[in-house]
Short mmCIF file of C-alpha atoms and ligand atoms in Angstrom, two decimals:
data_model
loop_
_atom_site.label_atom_id
_atom_site.label_comp_id
_atom_site.label_asym_id
_atom_site.label_seq_id
_atom_site.Cartn_x
_atom_site.Cartn_y
_atom_site.Cartn_z
CA MET F 15 67.38 -39.94 -89.00
CA SER F 16 63.98 -38.13 -89.40
CA GLU F 17 62.48 -40.98 -87.48
CA VAL F 18 64.88 -40.77 -84.79
CA LYS F 19 64.56 -36.75 -84.52
CA ALA F 20 60.97 -37.16 -84.14
CA ALA F 21 60.91 -39.49 -81.47
CA GLY F 22 63.86 -37.75 -79.55
CA THR F 23 61.68 -34.36 -79.55
CA ASP F 24 58.93 -36.08 -78.09
CA LYS F 25 59.98 -33.46 -75.00
CA ALA F 26 56.87 -34.50 -73.04
CA SER F 27 57.94 -37.72 -72.40
CA LEU F 28 61.84 -36.91 -71.02
CA PRO F 29 63.11 -37.86 -68.92
CA THR F 30 61.90 -41.54 -68.22
CA ALA F 31 60.63 -42.00 -64.88
CA ASP F 32 63.68 -43.00 -63.52
CA GLY F 33 65.68 -39.96 -64.96
CA ARG F 34 67.04 -41.32 -68.52
CA PHE F 35 67.39 -39.17 -71.67
CA GLY F 36 68.34 -42.15 -73.87
CA GLU F 37 71.22 -43.57 -72.20
CA PHE F 38 72.36 -40.51 -70.38
CA GLY F 39 71.16 -38.93 -67.32
CA GLY F 40 70.05 -41.15 -64.40
CA CYS F 41 70.50 -41.28 -60.56
CA TYR F 42 73.95 -42.29 -59.31
CA VAL F 43 74.29 -41.32 -55.75
CA PRO F 44 74.98 -42.53 -52.40
CA GLU F 45 72.09 -44.89 -50.51
CA THR F 46 71.51 -41.86 -47.90
CA LEU F 47 70.60 -39.75 -50.82
CA VAL F 48 68.10 -42.27 -52.94
CA THR F 49 65.37 -41.89 -50.52
CA ALA F 50 65.75 -37.49 -50.65
CA LEU F 51 65.73 -37.50 -54.41
CA LYS F 52 62.96 -39.62 -54.61
CA ASP F 53 60.88 -37.40 -51.99
CA LEU F 54 61.92 -34.36 -54.03
CA GLY F 55 60.96 -36.10 -57.38
CA GLU F 56 57.47 -37.00 -56.09
CA GLU F 57 56.86 -33.13 -54.28
CA TYR F 58 58.31 -31.45 -57.45
CA GLN F 59 55.43 -33.61 -59.42
CA ARG F 60 52.69 -32.16 -57.30
CA ALA F 61 53.85 -28.76 -57.34
CA LYS F 62 53.98 -28.77 -61.21
CA GLU F 63 50.46 -29.59 -61.51
CA ASP F 64 49.72 -27.13 -58.47
CA PRO F 65 47.85 -23.79 -59.86
CA GLU F 66 48.73 -22.24 -56.71
CA PHE F 67 52.23 -22.91 -56.59
CA GLN F 68 52.88 -22.40 -60.07
CA ASN F 69 50.95 -18.93 -59.69
CA ASP F 70 53.49 -18.09 -56.57
CA LEU F 71 56.43 -18.64 -58.81
CA ALA F 72 55.33 -16.37 -61.83
CA PHE F 73 54.52 -13.87 -59.42
CA GLN F 74 58.29 -13.98 -57.91
CA LEU F 75 59.46 -14.08 -60.88
CA LYS F 76 57.30 -10.97 -62.09
CA GLU F 77 58.09 -8.99 -58.74
CA PHE F 78 61.29 -10.20 -57.45
CA ALA F 79 63.10 -11.10 -60.48
CA GLY F 80 61.67 -8.65 -63.01
CA ARG F 81 60.28 -11.08 -65.62
CA PRO F 82 59.41 -10.94 -68.52
CA THR F 83 63.14 -10.33 -69.91
CA GLY F 84 62.82 -8.32 -73.10
CA LEU F 85 63.66 -9.77 -76.78
CA TYR F 86 65.94 -6.97 -77.86
CA PHE F 87 66.96 -6.10 -81.67
CA ALA F 88 70.73 -5.84 -81.82
CA GLU F 89 70.39 -3.42 -84.76
CA ARG F 90 73.76 -1.89 -85.19
CA LEU F 91 75.42 -5.01 -84.50
CA THR F 92 73.41 -6.70 -87.10
CA GLU F 93 74.05 -3.81 -89.77
CA GLU F 94 77.86 -4.13 -88.47
CA LEU F 95 78.05 -7.79 -89.02
CA GLY F 96 75.99 -7.78 -92.87
CA GLY F 97 73.45 -11.12 -92.46
CA ALA F 98 70.93 -12.29 -90.43
CA LYS F 99 68.72 -9.96 -88.02
CA ILE F 100 70.00 -10.44 -84.35
CA TYR F 101 68.19 -10.61 -81.01
CA PHE F 102 68.93 -11.12 -77.83
CA LYS F 103 67.18 -12.61 -74.87
CA ARG F 104 67.85 -10.39 -72.35
CA GLU F 105 68.50 -12.69 -68.96
CA ASP F 106 71.24 -10.16 -68.33
CA LEU F 107 68.59 -7.59 -66.88
CA LEU F 108 67.22 -10.12 -64.55
CA HIS F 109 67.71 -9.56 -60.55
CA THR F 110 71.50 -10.55 -59.54
CA GLY F 111 72.46 -10.15 -63.32
CA ALA F 112 72.14 -13.60 -64.89
CA HIS F 113 69.21 -16.39 -65.42
CA LYS F 114 70.22 -18.38 -62.48
CA ILE F 115 67.42 -16.27 -60.52
CA ASN F 116 64.66 -18.57 -62.16
CA ASN F 117 65.67 -21.86 -60.75
CA ALA F 118 66.71 -20.34 -57.63
CA LEU F 119 62.99 -18.89 -57.21
CA GLY F 120 61.68 -22.15 -58.36
CA GLN F 121 63.53 -24.26 -55.82
CA ALA F 122 63.56 -22.47 -52.60
CA LEU F 123 59.67 -22.08 -53.25
CA LEU F 124 59.97 -25.71 -53.65
CA ALA F 125 62.20 -26.29 -50.20
CA LYS F 126 59.35 -24.16 -48.39
CA ARG F 127 56.69 -26.68 -49.37
CA MET F 128 58.45 -29.37 -48.11
CA GLY F 129 58.85 -27.48 -44.92
CA LYS F 130 62.79 -27.32 -45.15
CA ARG F 131 64.35 -24.11 -43.66
CA ARG F 132 67.70 -24.33 -44.40
CA ILE F 133 69.33 -24.25 -47.99
CA ILE F 134 72.57 -25.20 -49.26
CA ALA F 135 74.14 -24.67 -52.74
CA GLU F 136 77.74 -24.81 -54.64
CA THR F 137 78.84 -22.20 -56.65
CA GLY F 138 81.69 -21.72 -59.32
CA ALA F 139 81.76 -17.94 -60.55
CA GLY F 140 79.17 -16.84 -57.45
CA GLN F 141 76.54 -16.32 -59.96
CA HIS F 142 74.81 -18.93 -58.50
CA GLY F 143 75.27 -18.79 -54.97
CA VAL F 144 74.40 -14.44 -55.11
CA ALA F 145 71.10 -15.76 -56.67
CA THR F 146 70.31 -18.26 -54.00
CA ALA F 147 71.98 -15.92 -51.35
CA ALA F 148 69.25 -13.02 -52.27
CA VAL F 149 66.21 -15.64 -52.81
CA CYS F 150 67.30 -17.32 -49.33
CA ALA F 151 67.26 -13.66 -47.60
CA LYS F 152 63.35 -12.59 -49.48
CA MET F 153 62.20 -15.97 -47.87
CA GLY F 154 63.75 -16.00 -44.64
CA LEU F 155 65.76 -19.08 -45.28
CA GLU F 156 69.17 -20.20 -43.83
CA CYS F 157 71.80 -20.30 -46.42
CA VAL F 158 75.13 -22.05 -46.55
CA VAL F 159 76.81 -21.73 -50.19
CA TYR F 160 80.03 -24.00 -50.87
CA MET F 161 82.72 -22.49 -53.00
CA GLY F 162 86.39 -23.88 -53.64
CA ALA F 163 89.04 -21.96 -51.95
CA VAL F 164 90.36 -20.49 -55.54
CA ASP F 165 87.02 -19.40 -56.62
CA MET F 166 86.79 -17.17 -53.41
CA GLU F 167 89.92 -15.55 -54.25
CA ARG F 168 88.88 -14.84 -57.65
CA GLN F 169 85.62 -13.85 -56.94
CA LYS F 170 85.85 -11.87 -53.77
CA LEU F 171 83.38 -8.96 -54.74
CA ASN F 172 80.62 -12.23 -54.87
CA VAL F 173 81.45 -13.82 -51.82
CA PHE F 174 81.30 -10.08 -50.14
CA ARG F 175 77.40 -9.87 -51.91
CA MET F 176 76.44 -13.61 -50.48
CA GLU F 177 77.55 -12.66 -47.11
CA LEU F 178 75.61 -9.08 -47.38
CA CYS F 179 72.63 -11.32 -48.15
CA GLY F 180 73.10 -13.30 -44.80
CA ALA F 181 74.78 -16.28 -46.47
CA GLU F 182 77.61 -18.06 -44.88
CA VAL F 183 80.17 -18.70 -47.58
CA ARG F 184 82.36 -22.15 -46.75
CA GLY F 185 85.71 -22.16 -48.63
CA VAL F 186 86.27 -25.64 -49.61
CA ASP F 187 90.34 -26.57 -49.84
CA SER F 188 89.83 -30.24 -51.22
CA GLY F 189 90.65 -31.23 -55.45
CA GLN F 190 91.24 -28.28 -57.77
CA LYS F 191 89.70 -25.80 -54.82
CA THR F 192 86.96 -24.81 -57.60
CA LEU F 193 83.48 -26.01 -58.29
CA LYS F 194 83.86 -29.84 -58.60
CA ASP F 195 85.27 -29.83 -55.37
CA ALA F 196 82.67 -27.36 -53.88
CA VAL F 197 79.85 -29.56 -55.49
CA ASN F 198 81.23 -32.77 -53.52
CA GLU F 199 81.19 -31.09 -50.08
CA ALA F 200 77.73 -29.83 -50.87
CA MET F 201 76.34 -33.38 -51.28
CA ARG F 202 78.41 -34.44 -48.34
CA ASP F 203 76.42 -31.95 -46.02
CA TRP F 204 72.94 -32.83 -47.55
CA VAL F 205 73.88 -36.70 -47.10
CA THR F 206 73.83 -35.43 -43.08
CA ASN F 207 71.73 -32.46 -42.90
CA VAL F 208 68.61 -34.27 -45.32
CA ARG F 209 65.72 -33.93 -43.12
CA ASP F 210 65.81 -30.40 -42.38
CA THR F 211 67.94 -29.06 -45.44
CA HIS F 212 67.38 -28.55 -49.16
CA TYR F 213 70.32 -28.41 -51.83
CA ILE F 214 69.25 -25.75 -54.79
CA LEU F 215 71.74 -27.09 -57.52
CA GLY F 216 72.81 -24.93 -59.94
CA SER F 217 72.67 -26.51 -63.29
CA ALA F 218 70.81 -28.85 -65.28
CA LEU F 219 73.36 -30.97 -63.43
CA GLY F 220 73.36 -33.86 -61.16
CA ALA F 221 71.29 -36.57 -60.39
CA HIS F 222 67.28 -37.12 -61.47
CA PRO F 223 64.74 -34.96 -60.84
CA TYR F 224 67.62 -32.09 -60.78
CA PRO F 225 68.52 -31.72 -64.65
CA MET F 226 64.52 -32.31 -65.31
CA MET F 227 63.39 -29.51 -62.69
CA VAL F 228 66.10 -26.93 -63.43
CA ARG F 229 65.36 -27.02 -66.90
CA ASP F 230 61.53 -26.74 -66.20
CA PHE F 231 62.36 -23.78 -63.87
CA HIS F 232 63.95 -22.03 -66.84
CA LYS F 233 62.00 -23.14 -69.91
CA VAL F 234 59.81 -19.78 -69.41
CA ILE F 235 63.25 -18.22 -71.10
CA GLY F 236 61.74 -20.17 -74.51
CA GLN F 237 58.00 -19.75 -73.71
CA GLU F 238 58.40 -15.77 -73.53
CA THR F 239 61.19 -15.62 -76.78
CA ARG F 240 58.14 -17.45 -78.80
CA SER F 241 55.57 -14.69 -78.11
CA GLN F 242 58.16 -12.09 -78.12
CA ILE F 243 59.32 -13.27 -81.62
CA LEU F 244 56.09 -13.90 -83.00
CA GLU F 245 54.92 -10.19 -82.20
CA LYS F 246 57.88 -8.52 -83.50
CA GLU F 247 58.78 -10.72 -86.81
CA GLY F 248 55.46 -12.68 -87.06
CA ARG F 249 57.80 -16.09 -87.29
CA LEU F 250 60.15 -18.03 -85.51
CA PRO F 251 63.84 -17.49 -85.97
CA ASP F 252 65.76 -19.76 -88.40
CA GLU F 253 68.75 -19.98 -85.54
CA MET F 254 69.02 -19.76 -81.84
CA VAL F 255 72.27 -19.82 -79.72
CA ALA F 256 73.38 -20.54 -76.22
CA CYS F 257 76.15 -20.77 -74.28
CA VAL F 258 76.69 -24.16 -72.25
CA GLY F 259 77.96 -24.75 -68.95
CA GLY F 260 75.83 -27.36 -67.26
CA GLY F 261 73.41 -26.25 -69.65
CA SER F 262 70.67 -24.74 -67.80
CA ASN F 263 70.56 -20.82 -69.98
CA ALA F 264 70.60 -23.26 -73.28
CA ILE F 265 67.83 -25.61 -72.12
CA GLY F 266 65.76 -23.16 -70.69
CA LEU F 267 65.43 -21.58 -74.21
CA PHE F 268 65.92 -24.24 -76.62
CA TYR F 269 63.08 -26.27 -74.99
CA GLU F 270 60.09 -24.71 -76.35
CA PHE F 271 61.39 -25.51 -80.06
CA LEU F 272 63.17 -28.99 -80.05
CA GLY F 273 59.40 -29.62 -81.75
CA GLU F 274 60.37 -27.13 -84.57
CA PRO F 275 62.79 -28.72 -86.86
CA ASP F 276 62.96 -25.58 -89.27
CA ILE F 277 64.63 -23.87 -86.00
CA ARG F 278 68.69 -24.52 -86.16
CA LEU F 279 69.41 -25.03 -82.30
CA VAL F 280 73.12 -24.40 -81.20
CA GLY F 281 74.70 -25.05 -77.96
CA VAL F 282 78.40 -23.26 -77.30
CA GLU F 283 80.95 -24.75 -75.27
CA ALA F 284 84.14 -22.81 -73.53
CA GLY F 285 87.17 -23.22 -76.08
CA GLY F 286 89.45 -21.82 -73.63
CA HIS F 287 92.93 -21.58 -75.48
CA GLY F 288 92.22 -24.38 -77.95
CA ILE F 289 91.17 -28.07 -77.83
CA VAL F 290 94.12 -29.29 -75.87
CA LYS F 291 93.85 -31.68 -73.11
CA GLY F 292 93.62 -29.47 -69.74
CA GLU F 293 93.00 -26.07 -71.79
CA HIS F 294 89.61 -26.42 -72.48
CA ALA F 295 86.17 -27.03 -70.94
CA ALA F 296 84.54 -28.74 -74.05
CA ARG F 297 82.83 -31.86 -73.07
CA PHE F 298 81.64 -32.52 -76.96
CA GLU F 299 85.37 -32.12 -78.25
CA GLY F 300 87.39 -35.11 -76.59
CA GLY F 301 85.16 -35.69 -73.73
CA ARG F 302 83.63 -39.23 -73.08
CA LEU F 303 81.08 -41.18 -71.21
CA GLY F 304 81.04 -41.54 -67.65
CA VAL F 305 79.64 -40.57 -64.49
CA LEU F 306 80.24 -37.59 -62.53
CA GLN F 307 78.33 -35.86 -59.29
CA GLY F 308 75.02 -38.34 -60.00
CA CYS F 309 74.42 -38.51 -63.50
CA LYS F 310 75.69 -40.35 -66.89
CA THR F 311 76.91 -38.05 -69.25
CA TYR F 312 79.97 -36.48 -71.38
CA ILE F 313 82.83 -36.08 -69.65
CA LEU F 314 86.59 -34.34 -69.98
CA GLN F 315 88.58 -37.20 -67.91
CA ASP F 316 91.70 -39.54 -68.83
CA LYS F 317 91.19 -43.19 -69.66
CA ASP F 318 91.65 -44.21 -65.97
CA GLY F 319 88.52 -42.13 -65.66
CA GLN F 320 90.44 -39.44 -63.82
CA ILE F 321 88.94 -35.96 -64.03
CA GLU F 322 90.77 -33.93 -66.25
CA LEU F 323 91.55 -30.04 -65.29
CA THR F 324 89.76 -27.23 -67.26
CA HIS F 325 90.17 -24.03 -68.44
CA SER F 326 87.65 -21.09 -69.47
CA ILE F 327 88.29 -17.62 -69.50
CA SER F 328 84.69 -17.43 -68.01
CA ALA F 329 84.48 -19.75 -64.49
CA GLY F 330 80.59 -20.36 -65.07
CA LEU F 331 81.77 -22.47 -67.92
CA ASP F 332 84.40 -24.17 -66.18
CA TYR F 333 83.28 -28.07 -65.58
CA ALA F 334 84.13 -30.95 -66.69
CA ALA F 335 80.77 -32.69 -67.40
CA ILE F 336 77.88 -31.47 -69.90
CA GLY F 337 74.30 -31.66 -68.45
CA PRO F 338 73.14 -35.42 -69.68
CA GLU F 339 69.98 -33.55 -71.72
CA HIS F 340 72.52 -32.08 -73.76
CA ALA F 341 74.45 -34.96 -74.33
CA TYR F 342 71.12 -37.13 -75.59
CA TYR F 343 70.16 -34.12 -78.09
CA ARG F 344 73.64 -34.30 -79.66
CA ASP F 345 73.58 -37.47 -79.81
CA ILE F 346 70.16 -37.71 -82.07
CA GLY F 347 71.39 -34.74 -83.72
CA ARG F 348 68.75 -32.31 -82.51
CA ILE F 349 71.04 -29.56 -81.15
CA ASP F 350 74.33 -28.59 -82.75
CA TYR F 351 77.40 -27.69 -81.03
CA GLY F 352 80.61 -25.72 -81.10
CA TYR F 353 83.15 -23.59 -79.20
CA ALA F 354 84.52 -20.56 -78.72
CA THR F 355 88.40 -19.78 -77.65
CA ASP F 356 89.23 -17.27 -74.96
CA ASP F 357 90.29 -15.23 -77.76
CA ASP F 358 87.19 -15.18 -79.58
CA VAL F 359 85.40 -14.47 -76.34
CA LEU F 360 87.43 -11.32 -75.65
CA GLU F 361 86.75 -9.81 -79.14
CA ALA F 362 83.39 -10.82 -78.93
CA PHE F 363 83.19 -8.93 -75.89
CA GLN F 364 84.57 -5.60 -76.75
CA LEU F 365 82.61 -5.37 -79.98
CA LEU F 366 79.22 -5.91 -78.34
CA CYS F 367 80.43 -3.35 -75.46
CA ARG F 368 81.45 -0.70 -78.39
CA VAL F 369 78.27 -1.35 -80.98
CA GLU F 370 75.11 -2.01 -78.70
CA GLY F 371 76.40 -0.16 -75.13
CA ILE F 372 75.97 -3.96 -73.67
CA ILE F 373 78.64 -5.69 -71.02
CA PRO F 374 77.70 -9.02 -71.72
CA ALA F 375 78.80 -11.81 -68.83
CA LEU F 376 81.75 -13.85 -70.28
CA GLU F 377 79.62 -16.70 -70.23
CA SER F 378 77.28 -15.50 -72.45
CA THR F 379 80.07 -13.83 -74.86
CA HIS F 380 80.65 -17.41 -75.70
CA ALA F 381 77.22 -17.48 -77.72
CA LEU F 382 78.02 -14.18 -79.39
CA ALA F 383 81.18 -14.96 -80.54
CA TYR F 384 79.43 -17.75 -82.72
CA THR F 385 76.49 -15.26 -83.37
CA ILE F 386 79.00 -13.08 -84.89
CA LYS F 387 80.60 -15.52 -86.82
CA ARG F 388 77.49 -17.15 -87.79
CA ALA F 389 75.23 -14.25 -88.75
CA PRO F 390 77.29 -13.00 -91.85
CA GLN F 391 76.83 -16.39 -93.58
CA MET F 392 73.47 -15.97 -93.22
CA GLU F 393 70.49 -14.34 -95.50
CA ARG F 394 69.82 -10.88 -94.40
CA ASN F 395 65.70 -11.65 -94.34
CA GLN F 396 66.81 -14.69 -91.97
CA ILE F 397 66.69 -14.43 -87.80
CA ILE F 398 69.44 -15.54 -85.09
CA VAL F 399 67.79 -15.23 -81.18
CA MET F 400 70.72 -15.47 -78.89
CA ASN F 401 70.27 -16.06 -75.00
CA LEU F 402 72.49 -13.00 -73.25
CA SER F 403 72.20 -14.98 -70.02
CA GLY F 404 74.04 -12.52 -67.92
CA ARG F 405 75.87 -9.29 -67.66
CA GLY F 406 79.52 -8.74 -67.10
CA ASP F 407 79.75 -6.31 -64.13
CA LYS F 408 81.28 -9.20 -62.55
CA ASP F 409 83.68 -9.71 -65.38
CA VAL F 410 85.39 -6.04 -66.14
CA ASN F 411 88.06 -6.29 -63.71
CA GLN F 412 89.19 -9.64 -65.46
CA VAL F 413 88.98 -8.19 -68.94
CA ALA F 414 91.11 -5.22 -67.99
CA LYS F 415 93.86 -7.36 -66.78
CA PHE F 416 93.58 -9.23 -70.08
CA LEU F 417 93.57 -6.10 -72.23
CA GLY F 418 96.61 -4.35 -70.09
CA GLN F 419 94.65 -1.77 -68.29
CA ASP F 420 94.72 -0.91 -64.63
CA VAL F 421 91.32 -0.19 -63.61
C1 LIG K 528 76.17 -19.90 -64.77
C2 LIG K 528 76.16 -18.80 -65.63
C3 LIG K 528 75.88 -20.00 -67.03
C4 LIG K 528 76.48 -21.23 -67.41
O1 LIG K 528 75.55 -22.25 -66.66
P1 LIG K 528 74.56 -22.83 -67.66
O2 LIG K 528 74.16 -23.54 -66.63
O3 LIG K 528 74.91 -23.38 -68.85
O4 LIG K 528 73.47 -22.16 -68.23
C5 LIG K 528 76.13 -18.95 -68.48
N1 LIG K 528 75.77 -17.83 -68.11
C6 LIG K 528 75.77 -17.02 -66.84
C7 LIG K 528 75.64 -15.59 -67.22
C8 LIG K 528 76.05 -17.54 -65.74
O5 LIG K 528 76.20 -17.15 -64.67
#
């Protein structure tokens, strides 16, 4: 096992040149996109090694997005739970309210570099759409966001925020009218307009080079965390926790620490109403290997390969596939995965508001629910770092409804 682990955590080598993390990942797309993805991968490689691109990105992350984000000691929550010291990486304090802007900025700069003036994106809850719309407004790029009709109705405020930033939001009426269908539509647009259009995909998902590229744009989260925890505690944490939708905020935090075998890494999926077919979005609880929207990974599907319905209290975790890099690290045992149910999340949400004065995104609250259970099982001299991936302003109406309150 330790040999496998050592090989698997040789992170510099992953993914392979054809985009594989072990048997996961790859590039399963229509022929018309093969060249576009190859060009994108090559341009990204050049940008990555170009100090001017990296400096530009670092500058925008600081000035526009608000990096570095703090590493915050949750003193009252730690006292309340009576176990390990709990720290939050405060991605919730970024511009537009979540980690998503790290990736949106990186990809928009890349699009400009490639001379593409038109941006398309998909969005579920709207957070990635809002981040992309804001970045496009800032950079003077045209922006079209695909969003399922059901999600548009659920997240009206985010639709309006995107429109305020000058984006066109196109409703998608096919399928379940949610995220998966929006991705299909965005890919269709890209096939047609690939010459002048860049597709800013919102998570560590899809065909190569997206999972790698999105990860790289978020790994600043873990890099900052390393120096911040060393400054505050003089050592690295014992455990790190993040919620996993497609997996971008989690891999952004974890990547820096994959080669630290003493740190336990835990991803938390959406357990919804519990692990019953159609009632959750925990891909590692009942998902099977398959191909969805460009990559091979764990997918919630029936025996005929039809994608199963998913459910989560948080739209941002409500997706049938998980990023291929997570599938790989789960298989080799480097990252552990658990899940939190909607009920766990509602309780954790209220506790954090009450004892710390922080209103977390429902997505991030999945990681919090796990942390709340885990911390008391650990010693007081141990340390947990949790990624607080976003703020909960977008979710307060929904929480009020669940609690039977009229706001
Ligand atoms: C979109 C979102 C997520 C889920 O996406 P990942 O790619 O898994 O990070 C998590 N938290 C917040 C706040 C989000 O907006």
